[in-house]
Amino acid sequence: MAFYSFIDESTGTGYGSCETWYTCGSVDVGGYLAPGWYWQAGFPGCLPDGEASGPFPTEEAALTDASAA
């Protein structure tokens, strides 16, 4: 599990962050999570902001999707 902050390279201004994690498959409050990498918007120390997105085959693929959202 890791947190990543997004920064606008042209201005140096931060505009959000997300958490990434891997699961081998688990039951979550919203149902079953298939194996793979997931990302979810949020800030360290705070509750997540929205649903998890995934699964992705790699952490890099999850971060690419998160930065495009």
Short mmCIF file of C-alpha atoms in Angstrom, two decimals:
data_model
loop_
_atom_site.label_atom_id
_atom_site.label_comp_id
_atom_site.label_asym_id
_atom_site.label_seq_id
_atom_site.Cartn_x
_atom_site.Cartn_y
_atom_site.Cartn_z
CA MET A 1 0.00 0.00 0.00
CA ALA A 2 1.35 3.42 -0.94
CA PHE A 3 0.13 7.01 -1.27
CA TYR A 4 0.96 9.12 -4.31
CA SER A 5 0.45 12.86 -4.75
CA PHE A 6 -0.27 14.38 -8.14
CA ILE A 7 1.47 17.62 -9.10
CA ASP A 8 0.84 19.82 -12.13
CA GLU A 9 4.31 19.95 -13.70
CA SER A 10 3.71 23.32 -15.34
CA THR A 11 2.75 25.12 -12.10
CA GLY A 12 4.15 22.83 -9.38
CA THR A 13 0.74 22.85 -7.70
CA GLY A 14 -0.61 19.69 -6.07
CA TYR A 15 -4.10 18.63 -7.08
CA GLY A 16 -4.85 15.37 -5.29
CA SER A 17 -3.59 12.02 -4.13
CA CYS A 18 -4.43 8.35 -4.24
CA GLU A 19 -3.62 5.09 -2.50
CA THR A 20 -2.61 1.93 -4.36
CA TRP A 21 -2.68 -1.64 -3.09
CA TYR A 22 -2.64 -5.25 -4.26
CA THR A 23 -5.08 -7.94 -3.24
CA CYS A 24 -5.02 -11.67 -3.93
CA GLY A 25 -8.81 -11.51 -3.88
CA SER A 26 -10.94 -10.52 -0.91
CA VAL A 27 -14.43 -9.74 0.26
CA ASP A 28 -14.95 -6.04 0.92
CA VAL A 29 -17.99 -4.08 2.13
CA GLY A 30 -19.01 -3.50 -1.48
CA GLY A 31 -18.53 -7.14 -2.55
CA TYR A 32 -15.73 -9.32 -3.88
CA LEU A 33 -12.50 -7.71 -5.10
CA ALA A 34 -10.79 -9.73 -7.84
CA PRO A 35 -7.02 -10.24 -7.60
CA GLY A 36 -4.92 -7.32 -8.88
CA TRP A 37 -3.79 -3.75 -8.22
CA TYR A 38 -6.33 -1.09 -7.19
CA TRP A 39 -6.28 2.66 -6.59
CA GLN A 40 -8.59 4.88 -4.59
CA ALA A 41 -8.66 8.67 -4.25
CA GLY A 42 -7.91 10.02 -0.79
CA PHE A 43 -5.39 11.65 1.51
CA PRO A 44 -3.21 10.02 4.19
CA GLY A 45 -5.04 9.86 7.51
CA CYS A 46 -8.47 10.41 5.93
CA LEU A 47 -11.26 8.13 4.76
CA PRO A 48 -11.17 7.20 1.05
CA ASP A 49 -12.96 9.49 -1.37
CA GLY A 50 -15.08 7.22 -3.57
CA GLU A 51 -14.91 3.63 -4.76
CA ALA A 52 -11.78 1.66 -5.54
CA SER A 53 -10.84 1.34 -9.23
CA GLY A 54 -9.34 -1.85 -10.61
CA PRO A 55 -8.15 -4.49 -10.87
CA PHE A 56 -5.06 -3.63 -12.92
CA PRO A 57 -2.22 -6.01 -13.85
CA THR A 58 0.50 -3.75 -12.39
CA GLU A 59 0.81 -0.88 -9.92
CA GLU A 60 2.07 1.29 -12.78
CA ALA A 61 -1.14 0.60 -14.75
CA ALA A 62 -3.22 1.57 -11.70
CA LEU A 63 -1.28 4.86 -11.31
CA THR A 64 -1.63 5.64 -15.01
CA ASP A 65 -5.40 5.20 -14.73
CA ALA A 66 -5.52 7.29 -11.53
CA SER A 67 -3.61 10.17 -13.11
CA ALA A 68 -6.01 10.19 -16.07
CA ALA A 69 -9.13 10.29 -13.84
#
